Amino acid sequence: MKMFFKIFVVIIFIGCNSKPKSRFEFLKGVSTTVNKMCPIQVDSIMRLENTLALPPSTFRYNFTLKYDTVKYDIREFEKSLRMTTLNMAKTNPDGKMFRDMNATLEYNFSDTLGNYLFRMVFKPEEYK
């Protein structure tokens, strides 16, 4: 996840221009740029498939997890990942842009067959 945030920040700086944009338009441009790089293998079990900007200021990540849901408890994994991701949104310098924009962050997770596993949503008041 940390690697993805670093890639994301680089893309943001590349995608910026001097014309002021709405938060949604800005996030939409970032999403388009990120999607050109997808899929991105984040770690051994997580792959970013694509992103999506939603009005007024939501940024959605769509991930595939290579995770054995029969052998391991997906709810425990979700709980752990939720705490880690929320902590990164609160403290990682690369996430400052989201904090400044009051963006809602969504993370969707599916298995390798495309079956929905879970979603995490962080509103600005949760991570600021």
mmCIF file of N, CA and C in Angstrom:
data_model
loop_
_atom_site.group_PDB
_atom_site.id
_atom_site.type_symbol
_atom_site.label_atom_id
_atom_site.label_comp_id
_atom_site.label_asym_id
_atom_site.label_seq_id
_atom_site.Cartn_x
_atom_site.Cartn_y
_atom_site.Cartn_z
ATOM 1 N N MET A 1 0.827 -1.181 0.000
ATOM 2 C CA MET A 1 0.000 0.000 0.000
ATOM 3 C C MET A 1 0.874 1.250 0.000
ATOM 4 N N LYS A 2 1.965 1.221 0.766
ATOM 5 C CA LYS A 2 2.850 2.373 0.850
ATOM 6 C C LYS A 2 3.433 2.697 -0.521
ATOM 7 N N MET A 3 3.838 1.665 -1.257
ATOM 8 C CA MET A 3 4.392 1.870 -2.588
ATOM 9 C C MET A 3 3.365 2.544 -3.489
ATOM 10 N N PHE A 4 2.120 2.139 -3.391
ATOM 11 C CA PHE A 4 1.084 2.718 -4.236
ATOM 12 C C PHE A 4 0.915 4.203 -3.957
ATOM 13 N N PHE A 5 0.933 4.602 -2.673
ATOM 14 C CA PHE A 5 0.787 6.014 -2.349
ATOM 15 C C PHE A 5 1.919 6.835 -2.957
ATOM 16 N N LYS A 6 3.135 6.300 -2.950
ATOM 17 C CA LYS A 6 4.264 7.018 -3.547
ATOM 18 C C LYS A 6 4.070 7.179 -5.049
ATOM 19 N N ILE A 7 3.636 6.129 -5.727
ATOM 20 C CA ILE A 7 3.355 6.216 -7.164
ATOM 21 C C ILE A 7 2.257 7.243 -7.403
ATOM 22 N N PHE A 8 1.254 7.217 -6.574
ATOM 23 C CA PHE A 8 0.112 8.111 -6.723
ATOM 24 C C PHE A 8 0.538 9.574 -6.606
ATOM 25 N N VAL A 9 1.406 9.881 -5.639
ATOM 26 C CA VAL A 9 1.851 11.258 -5.447
ATOM 27 C C VAL A 9 2.626 11.753 -6.658
ATOM 28 N N VAL A 10 3.480 10.913 -7.219
ATOM 29 C CA VAL A 10 4.222 11.296 -8.423
ATOM 30 C C VAL A 10 3.251 11.626 -9.544
ATOM 31 N N ILE A 11 2.240 10.823 -9.707
ATOM 32 C CA ILE A 11 1.252 11.048 -10.769
ATOM 33 C C ILE A 11 0.503 12.355 -10.542
ATOM 34 N N ILE A 12 0.203 12.661 -9.309
ATOM 35 C CA ILE A 12 -0.505 13.902 -9.012
ATOM 36 C C ILE A 12 0.316 15.102 -9.457
ATOM 37 N N PHE A 13 1.606 15.097 -9.138
ATOM 38 C CA PHE A 13 2.439 16.227 -9.531
ATOM 39 C C PHE A 13 2.576 16.323 -11.039
ATOM 40 N N ILE A 14 2.627 15.194 -11.724
ATOM 41 C CA ILE A 14 2.692 15.203 -13.184
ATOM 42 C C ILE A 14 1.395 15.749 -13.764
ATOM 43 N N GLY A 15 0.274 15.365 -13.171
ATOM 44 C CA GLY A 15 -1.029 15.741 -13.709
ATOM 45 C C GLY A 15 -1.483 17.151 -13.379
ATOM 46 N N CYS A 16 -0.785 17.839 -12.489
ATOM 47 C CA CYS A 16 -1.205 19.185 -12.110
ATOM 48 C C CYS A 16 -0.891 20.182 -13.215
ATOM 49 N N ASN A 17 -1.753 21.159 -13.356
ATOM 50 C CA ASN A 17 -1.448 22.280 -14.228
ATOM 51 C C ASN A 17 -1.940 23.545 -13.556
ATOM 52 N N SER A 18 -1.719 24.683 -14.190
ATOM 53 C CA SER A 18 -2.015 25.951 -13.532
ATOM 54 C C SER A 18 -3.503 26.300 -13.528
ATOM 55 N N LYS A 19 -4.308 25.625 -14.332
ATOM 56 C CA LYS A 19 -5.740 25.913 -14.372
ATOM 57 C C LYS A 19 -6.429 25.366 -13.127
ATOM 58 N N PRO A 20 -7.163 26.215 -12.407
ATOM 59 C CA PRO A 20 -7.889 25.683 -11.253
ATOM 60 C C PRO A 20 -8.993 24.721 -11.704
ATOM 61 N N LYS A 21 -9.149 23.637 -10.948
ATOM 62 C CA LYS A 21 -10.157 22.631 -11.265
ATOM 63 C C LYS A 21 -10.977 22.343 -10.018
ATOM 64 N N SER A 22 -12.163 21.818 -10.221
ATOM 65 C CA SER A 22 -12.937 21.345 -9.079
ATOM 66 C C SER A 22 -12.235 20.111 -8.520
ATOM 67 N N ARG A 23 -12.555 19.785 -7.287
ATOM 68 C CA ARG A 23 -11.952 18.590 -6.679
ATOM 69 C C ARG A 23 -12.272 17.357 -7.514
ATOM 70 N N PHE A 24 -13.512 17.256 -7.962
ATOM 71 C CA PHE A 24 -13.904 16.105 -8.767
ATOM 72 C C PHE A 24 -13.119 16.051 -10.077
ATOM 73 N N GLU A 25 -13.013 17.170 -10.773
ATOM 74 C CA GLU A 25 -12.276 17.194 -12.043
ATOM 75 C C GLU A 25 -10.815 16.824 -11.828
ATOM 76 N N PHE A 26 -10.238 17.316 -10.740
ATOM 77 C CA PHE A 26 -8.852 16.986 -10.434
ATOM 78 C C PHE A 26 -8.704 15.488 -10.177
ATOM 79 N N LEU A 27 -9.573 14.931 -9.328
ATOM 80 C CA LEU A 27 -9.504 13.502 -9.017
ATOM 81 C C LEU A 27 -9.770 12.654 -10.253
ATOM 82 N N LYS A 28 -10.655 13.113 -11.125
ATOM 83 C CA LYS A 28 -10.937 12.393 -12.365
ATOM 84 C C LYS A 28 -9.685 12.331 -13.246
ATOM 85 N N GLY A 29 -8.957 13.436 -13.320
ATOM 86 C CA GLY A 29 -7.714 13.452 -14.088
ATOM 87 C C GLY A 29 -6.668 12.524 -13.500
ATOM 88 N N VAL A 30 -6.574 12.517 -12.180
ATOM 89 C CA VAL A 30 -5.633 11.620 -11.512
ATOM 90 C C VAL A 30 -6.019 10.169 -11.781
ATOM 91 N N SER A 31 -7.307 9.871 -11.688
ATOM 92 C CA SER A 31 -7.784 8.514 -11.934
ATOM 93 C C SER A 31 -7.436 8.054 -13.350
ATOM 94 N N THR A 32 -7.647 8.916 -14.314
ATOM 95 C CA THR A 32 -7.326 8.578 -15.704
ATOM 96 C C THR A 32 -5.845 8.253 -15.850
ATOM 97 N N THR A 33 -5.006 9.056 -15.218
ATOM 98 C CA THR A 33 -3.561 8.839 -15.291
ATOM 99 C C THR A 33 -3.157 7.539 -14.603
ATOM 100 N N VAL A 34 -3.697 7.302 -13.415
ATOM 101 C CA VAL A 34 -3.378 6.072 -12.679
ATOM 102 C C VAL A 34 -3.830 4.855 -13.476
ATOM 103 N N ASN A 35 -5.013 4.928 -14.050
ATOM 104 C CA ASN A 35 -5.555 3.781 -14.782
ATOM 105 C C ASN A 35 -4.701 3.393 -15.981
ATOM 106 N N LYS A 36 -3.967 4.343 -16.538
ATOM 107 C CA LYS A 36 -3.062 4.022 -17.649
ATOM 108 C C LYS A 36 -1.916 3.128 -17.187
ATOM 109 N N MET A 37 -1.631 3.144 -15.885
ATOM 110 C CA MET A 37 -0.548 2.332 -15.321
ATOM 111 C C MET A 37 -1.046 0.993 -14.782
ATOM 112 N N CYS A 38 -2.336 0.824 -14.692
ATOM 113 C CA CYS A 38 -2.910 -0.382 -14.085
ATOM 114 C C CYS A 38 -2.903 -1.548 -15.057
ATOM 115 N N PRO A 39 -2.852 -2.773 -14.542
ATOM 116 C CA PRO A 39 -2.838 -3.122 -13.122
ATOM 117 C C PRO A 39 -1.462 -2.883 -12.502
ATOM 118 N N ILE A 40 -1.466 -2.565 -11.202
ATOM 119 C CA ILE A 40 -0.245 -2.350 -10.427
ATOM 120 C C ILE A 40 -0.216 -3.390 -9.313
ATOM 121 N N GLN A 41 0.821 -4.219 -9.292
ATOM 122 C CA GLN A 41 0.979 -5.208 -8.227
ATOM 123 C C GLN A 41 1.519 -4.484 -7.000
ATOM 124 N N VAL A 42 0.692 -4.320 -5.977
ATOM 125 C CA VAL A 42 1.053 -3.566 -4.786
ATOM 126 C C VAL A 42 1.941 -4.396 -3.873
ATOM 127 N N ASP A 43 1.581 -5.650 -3.672
ATOM 128 C CA ASP A 43 2.389 -6.592 -2.900
ATOM 129 C C ASP A 43 2.048 -7.995 -3.386
ATOM 130 N N SER A 44 2.454 -9.010 -2.631
ATOM 131 C CA SER A 44 2.296 -10.387 -3.113
ATOM 132 C C SER A 44 0.838 -10.829 -3.236
ATOM 133 N N ILE A 45 -0.084 -10.175 -2.523
ATOM 134 C CA ILE A 45 -1.490 -10.608 -2.589
ATOM 135 C C ILE A 45 -2.448 -9.531 -3.102
ATOM 136 N N MET A 46 -1.966 -8.313 -3.299
ATOM 137 C CA MET A 46 -2.861 -7.214 -3.648
ATOM 138 C C MET A 46 -2.451 -6.564 -4.970
ATOM 139 N N ARG A 47 -3.439 -6.442 -5.867
ATOM 140 C CA ARG A 47 -3.200 -5.799 -7.160
ATOM 141 C C ARG A 47 -4.256 -4.712 -7.372
ATOM 142 N N LEU A 48 -3.796 -3.513 -7.702
ATOM 143 C CA LEU A 48 -4.714 -2.425 -8.033
ATOM 144 C C LEU A 48 -5.134 -2.595 -9.480
ATOM 145 N N GLU A 49 -6.435 -2.785 -9.690
ATOM 146 C CA GLU A 49 -6.957 -2.985 -11.045
ATOM 147 C C GLU A 49 -7.253 -1.660 -11.734
ATOM 148 N N ASN A 50 -7.875 -0.740 -10.997
ATOM 149 C CA ASN A 50 -8.204 0.570 -11.552
ATOM 150 C C ASN A 50 -8.693 1.478 -10.436
ATOM 151 N N THR A 51 -8.910 2.730 -10.806
ATOM 152 C CA THR A 51 -9.442 3.717 -9.871
ATOM 153 C C THR A 51 -10.614 4.425 -10.530
ATOM 154 N N LEU A 52 -11.361 5.142 -9.712
ATOM 155 C CA LEU A 52 -12.518 5.868 -10.219
ATOM 156 C C LEU A 52 -12.747 7.092 -9.341
ATOM 157 N N ALA A 53 -12.988 8.232 -9.963
ATOM 158 C CA ALA A 53 -13.359 9.443 -9.230
ATOM 159 C C ALA A 53 -14.872 9.593 -9.305
ATOM 160 N N LEU A 54 -15.468 9.892 -8.171
ATOM 161 C CA LEU A 54 -16.920 10.076 -8.092
ATOM 162 C C LEU A 54 -17.219 11.446 -7.487
ATOM 163 N N PRO A 55 -18.245 12.137 -7.997
ATOM 164 C CA PRO A 55 -18.553 13.455 -7.451
ATOM 165 C C PRO A 55 -19.133 13.348 -6.040
ATOM 166 N N PRO A 56 -18.928 14.313 -5.181
ATOM 167 C CA PRO A 56 -18.172 15.525 -5.450
ATOM 168 C C PRO A 56 -16.673 15.358 -5.245
ATOM 169 N N SER A 57 -16.232 14.471 -4.347
ATOM 170 C CA SER A 57 -14.788 14.310 -4.126
ATOM 171 C C SER A 57 -14.477 12.953 -3.495
ATOM 172 N N THR A 58 -14.830 11.899 -4.205
ATOM 173 C CA THR A 58 -14.538 10.537 -3.747
ATOM 174 C C THR A 58 -13.546 9.909 -4.702
ATOM 175 N N PHE A 59 -12.555 9.229 -4.125
ATOM 176 C CA PHE A 59 -11.588 8.500 -4.939
ATOM 177 C C PHE A 59 -11.682 7.032 -4.564
ATOM 178 N N ARG A 60 -12.005 6.198 -5.545
ATOM 179 C CA ARG A 60 -12.210 4.769 -5.316
ATOM 180 C C ARG A 60 -11.063 3.970 -5.930
ATOM 181 N N TYR A 61 -10.546 3.039 -5.137
ATOM 182 C CA TYR A 61 -9.540 2.081 -5.592
ATOM 183 C C TYR A 61 -10.228 0.726 -5.726
ATOM 184 N N ASN A 62 -9.997 0.029 -6.817
ATOM 185 C CA ASN A 62 -10.530 -1.321 -7.003
ATOM 186 C C ASN A 62 -9.366 -2.307 -7.029
ATOM 187 N N PHE A 63 -9.319 -3.148 -6.011
ATOM 188 C CA PHE A 63 -8.228 -4.099 -5.838
ATOM 189 C C PHE A 63 -8.703 -5.531 -6.045
ATOM 190 N N THR A 64 -7.773 -6.370 -6.469
ATOM 191 C CA THR A 64 -7.965 -7.813 -6.467
ATOM 192 C C THR A 64 -7.046 -8.382 -5.397
ATOM 193 N N LEU A 65 -7.600 -9.270 -4.575
ATOM 194 C CA LEU A 65 -6.820 -9.944 -3.544
ATOM 195 C C LEU A 65 -6.621 -11.402 -3.920
ATOM 196 N N LYS A 66 -5.395 -11.832 -3.850
ATOM 197 C CA LYS A 66 -5.082 -13.252 -3.998
ATOM 198 C C LYS A 66 -5.024 -13.798 -2.568
ATOM 199 N N TYR A 67 -6.176 -14.217 -2.083
ATOM 200 C CA TYR A 67 -6.329 -14.563 -0.675
ATOM 201 C C TYR A 67 -7.218 -15.790 -0.566
ATOM 202 N N ASP A 68 -6.753 -16.778 0.156
ATOM 203 C CA ASP A 68 -7.509 -18.016 0.326
ATOM 204 C C ASP A 68 -8.584 -17.809 1.393
ATOM 205 N N THR A 69 -9.803 -17.506 0.946
ATOM 206 C CA THR A 69 -10.891 -17.211 1.881
ATOM 207 C C THR A 69 -11.434 -18.457 2.574
ATOM 208 N N VAL A 70 -11.066 -19.622 2.078
ATOM 209 C CA VAL A 70 -11.478 -20.868 2.736
ATOM 210 C C VAL A 70 -10.539 -21.156 3.903
ATOM 211 N N LYS A 71 -9.252 -20.938 3.676
ATOM 212 C CA LYS A 71 -8.239 -21.247 4.679
ATOM 213 C C LYS A 71 -8.119 -20.157 5.751
ATOM 214 N N TYR A 72 -8.330 -18.897 5.357
ATOM 215 C CA TYR A 72 -8.134 -17.775 6.272
ATOM 216 C C TYR A 72 -9.424 -16.978 6.431
ATOM 217 N N ASP A 73 -9.550 -16.327 7.564
ATOM 218 C CA ASP A 73 -10.738 -15.522 7.869
ATOM 219 C C ASP A 73 -10.620 -14.154 7.201
ATOM 220 N N ILE A 74 -11.428 -13.924 6.180
ATOM 221 C CA ILE A 74 -11.365 -12.670 5.426
ATOM 222 C C ILE A 74 -11.768 -11.488 6.306
ATOM 223 N N ARG A 75 -12.644 -11.691 7.276
ATOM 224 C CA ARG A 75 -13.072 -10.589 8.155
ATOM 225 C C ARG A 75 -11.926 -10.113 9.050
ATOM 226 N N GLU A 76 -11.111 -11.043 9.515
ATOM 227 C CA GLU A 76 -9.938 -10.657 10.311
ATOM 228 C C GLU A 76 -8.939 -9.897 9.445
ATOM 229 N N PHE A 77 -8.755 -10.366 8.218
ATOM 230 C CA PHE A 77 -7.870 -9.676 7.284
ATOM 231 C C PHE A 77 -8.398 -8.268 7.009
ATOM 232 N N GLU A 78 -9.695 -8.156 6.768
ATOM 233 C CA GLU A 78 -10.318 -6.853 6.507
ATOM 234 C C GLU A 78 -10.112 -5.907 7.691
ATOM 235 N N LYS A 79 -10.311 -6.408 8.887
ATOM 236 C CA LYS A 79 -10.149 -5.597 10.094
ATOM 237 C C LYS A 79 -8.718 -5.072 10.209
ATOM 238 N N SER A 80 -7.759 -5.942 9.989
ATOM 239 C CA SER A 80 -6.351 -5.552 10.055
ATOM 240 C C SER A 80 -6.000 -4.542 8.962
ATOM 241 N N LEU A 81 -6.457 -4.815 7.748
ATOM 242 C CA LEU A 81 -6.184 -3.924 6.622
ATOM 243 C C LEU A 81 -6.849 -2.569 6.840
ATOM 244 N N ARG A 82 -8.029 -2.574 7.403
ATOM 245 C CA ARG A 82 -8.744 -1.321 7.680
ATOM 246 C C ARG A 82 -7.945 -0.441 8.629
ATOM 247 N N MET A 83 -7.427 -1.022 9.694
ATOM 248 C CA MET A 83 -6.641 -0.251 10.662
ATOM 249 C C MET A 83 -5.372 0.300 10.019
ATOM 250 N N THR A 84 -4.689 -0.529 9.249
ATOM 251 C CA THR A 84 -3.460 -0.102 8.579
ATOM 252 C C THR A 84 -3.733 1.010 7.577
ATOM 253 N N THR A 85 -4.768 0.844 6.767
ATOM 254 C CA THR A 85 -5.092 1.823 5.731
ATOM 255 C C THR A 85 -5.537 3.144 6.346
ATOM 256 N N LEU A 86 -6.351 3.087 7.374
ATOM 257 C CA LEU A 86 -6.798 4.305 8.042
ATOM 258 C C LEU A 86 -5.615 5.041 8.667
ATOM 259 N N ASN A 87 -4.708 4.305 9.279
ATOM 260 C CA ASN A 87 -3.520 4.919 9.864
ATOM 261 C C ASN A 87 -2.678 5.605 8.786
ATOM 262 N N MET A 88 -2.531 4.959 7.633
ATOM 263 C CA MET A 88 -1.778 5.576 6.536
ATOM 264 C C MET A 88 -2.476 6.842 6.045
ATOM 265 N N ALA A 89 -3.792 6.806 5.932
ATOM 266 C CA ALA A 89 -4.534 7.989 5.476
ATOM 267 C C ALA A 89 -4.363 9.149 6.455
ATOM 268 N N LYS A 90 -4.249 8.827 7.741
ATOM 269 C CA LYS A 90 -4.095 9.860 8.762
ATOM 270 C C LYS A 90 -2.682 10.423 8.831
ATOM 271 N N THR A 91 -1.681 9.576 8.627
ATOM 272 C CA THR A 91 -0.312 9.978 8.962
ATOM 273 C C THR A 91 0.655 10.068 7.794
ATOM 274 N N ASN A 92 0.397 9.381 6.713
ATOM 275 C CA ASN A 92 1.349 9.352 5.611
ATOM 276 C C ASN A 92 1.392 10.708 4.915
ATOM 277 N N PRO A 93 2.589 11.285 4.767
ATOM 278 C CA PRO A 93 2.697 12.571 4.068
ATOM 279 C C PRO A 93 2.129 12.511 2.649
ATOM 280 N N ASP A 94 2.195 11.355 2.016
ATOM 281 C CA ASP A 94 1.670 11.202 0.657
ATOM 282 C C ASP A 94 0.147 11.317 0.612
ATOM 283 N N GLY A 95 -0.509 11.139 1.741
ATOM 284 C CA GLY A 95 -1.964 11.247 1.791
ATOM 285 C C GLY A 95 -2.463 12.653 2.102
ATOM 286 N N LYS A 96 -1.530 13.596 2.239
ATOM 287 C CA LYS A 96 -1.900 14.970 2.582
ATOM 288 C C LYS A 96 -2.876 15.568 1.574
ATOM 289 N N MET A 97 -2.686 15.244 0.302
ATOM 290 C CA MET A 97 -3.559 15.786 -0.734
ATOM 291 C C MET A 97 -5.019 15.424 -0.449
ATOM 292 N N PHE A 98 -5.258 14.180 -0.058
ATOM 293 C CA PHE A 98 -6.623 13.751 0.255
ATOM 294 C C PHE A 98 -7.163 14.502 1.469
ATOM 295 N N ARG A 99 -6.315 14.657 2.478
ATOM 296 C CA ARG A 99 -6.746 15.378 3.682
ATOM 297 C C ARG A 99 -7.086 16.826 3.345
ATOM 298 N N ASP A 100 -6.255 17.459 2.533
ATOM 299 C CA ASP A 100 -6.484 18.857 2.150
ATOM 300 C C ASP A 100 -7.747 19.024 1.305
ATOM 301 N N MET A 101 -8.066 18.028 0.499
ATOM 302 C CA MET A 101 -9.234 18.101 -0.385
ATOM 303 C C MET A 101 -10.518 17.617 0.285
ATOM 304 N N ASN A 102 -10.399 17.104 1.510
ATOM 305 C CA ASN A 102 -11.553 16.498 2.186
ATOM 306 C C ASN A 102 -12.194 15.417 1.318
ATOM 307 N N ALA A 103 -11.361 14.610 0.708
ATOM 308 C CA ALA A 103 -11.847 13.547 -0.173
ATOM 309 C C ALA A 103 -12.299 12.342 0.643
ATOM 310 N N THR A 104 -13.320 11.678 0.143
ATOM 311 C CA THR A 104 -13.723 10.385 0.689
ATOM 312 C C THR A 104 -12.925 9.326 -0.050
ATOM 313 N N LEU A 105 -12.351 8.397 0.691
ATOM 314 C CA LEU A 105 -11.544 7.331 0.104
ATOM 315 C C LEU A 105 -12.309 6.022 0.183
ATOM 316 N N GLU A 106 -12.420 5.342 -0.944
ATOM 317 C CA GLU A 106 -13.089 4.041 -0.995
ATOM 318 C C GLU A 106 -12.105 3.005 -1.517
ATOM 319 N N TYR A 107 -12.150 1.841 -0.912
ATOM 320 C CA TYR A 107 -11.306 0.725 -1.316
ATOM 321 C C TYR A 107 -12.206 -0.489 -1.506
ATOM 322 N N ASN A 108 -12.318 -0.963 -2.731
ATOM 323 C CA ASN A 108 -13.114 -2.156 -3.033
ATOM 324 C C ASN A 108 -12.175 -3.329 -3.250
ATOM 325 N N PHE A 109 -12.538 -4.474 -2.704
ATOM 326 C CA PHE A 109 -11.711 -5.665 -2.828
ATOM 327 C C PHE A 109 -12.531 -6.824 -3.381
ATOM 328 N N SER A 110 -11.973 -7.476 -4.383
ATOM 329 C CA SER A 110 -12.575 -8.666 -4.988
ATOM 330 C C SER A 110 -11.533 -9.768 -4.991
ATOM 331 N N ASP A 111 -12.000 -11.014 -5.138
ATOM 332 C CA ASP A 111 -11.051 -12.118 -5.251
ATOM 333 C C ASP A 111 -10.613 -12.260 -6.710
ATOM 334 N N THR A 112 -9.763 -13.230 -6.969
ATOM 335 C CA THR A 112 -9.207 -13.397 -8.320
ATOM 336 C C THR A 112 -10.247 -13.837 -9.342
ATOM 337 N N LEU A 113 -11.420 -14.266 -8.880
ATOM 338 C CA LEU A 113 -12.505 -14.628 -9.792
ATOM 339 C C LEU A 113 -13.465 -13.462 -10.022
ATOM 340 N N GLY A 114 -13.186 -12.324 -9.384
ATOM 341 C CA GLY A 114 -14.043 -11.154 -9.541
ATOM 342 C C GLY A 114 -15.174 -11.070 -8.535
ATOM 343 N N ASN A 115 -15.203 -11.994 -7.578
ATOM 344 C CA ASN A 115 -16.244 -11.981 -6.547
ATOM 345 C C ASN A 115 -15.949 -10.899 -5.504
ATOM 346 N N TYR A 116 -16.961 -10.118 -5.177
ATOM 347 C CA TYR A 116 -16.832 -9.059 -4.179
ATOM 348 C C TYR A 116 -16.462 -9.660 -2.826
ATOM 349 N N LEU A 117 -15.465 -9.064 -2.158
ATOM 350 C CA LEU A 117 -15.081 -9.498 -0.819
ATOM 351 C C LEU A 117 -15.518 -8.489 0.239
ATOM 352 N N PHE A 118 -15.066 -7.237 0.082
ATOM 353 C CA PHE A 118 -15.447 -6.202 1.042
ATOM 354 C C PHE A 118 -15.068 -4.827 0.512
ATOM 355 N N ARG A 119 -15.601 -3.809 1.184
ATOM 356 C CA ARG A 119 -15.323 -2.410 0.842
ATOM 357 C C ARG A 119 -14.991 -1.662 2.126
ATOM 358 N N MET A 120 -14.028 -0.769 2.015
ATOM 359 C CA MET A 120 -13.705 0.136 3.116
ATOM 360 C C MET A 120 -13.942 1.555 2.618
ATOM 361 N N VAL A 121 -14.628 2.354 3.411
ATOM 362 C CA VAL A 121 -14.890 3.752 3.065
ATOM 363 C C VAL A 121 -14.414 4.614 4.226
ATOM 364 N N PHE A 122 -13.597 5.618 3.899
ATOM 365 C CA PHE A 122 -13.094 6.549 4.905
ATOM 366 C C PHE A 122 -13.524 7.961 4.530
ATOM 367 N N LYS A 123 -14.346 8.531 5.354
ATOM 368 C CA LYS A 123 -14.775 9.921 5.172
ATOM 369 C C LYS A 123 -13.712 10.832 5.793
ATOM 370 N N PRO A 124 -13.628 12.082 5.331
ATOM 371 C CA PRO A 124 -12.584 12.983 5.835
ATOM 372 C C PRO A 124 -12.551 13.092 7.358
ATOM 373 N N GLU A 125 -13.711 13.115 7.992
ATOM 374 C CA GLU A 125 -13.726 13.253 9.453
ATOM 375 C C GLU A 125 -13.108 12.045 10.157
ATOM 376 N N GLU A 126 -12.973 10.924 9.461
ATOM 377 C CA GLU A 126 -12.364 9.736 10.061
ATOM 378 C C GLU A 126 -10.844 9.774 10.009
ATOM 379 N N TYR A 127 -10.285 10.434 8.997
ATOM 380 C CA TYR A 127 -8.832 10.367 8.847
ATOM 381 C C TYR A 127 -8.123 11.713 8.982
ATOM 382 N N LYS A 128 -8.850 12.766 9.278
ATOM 383 C CA LYS A 128 -8.206 14.080 9.455
ATOM 384 C C LYS A 128 -7.774 14.279 10.886
#
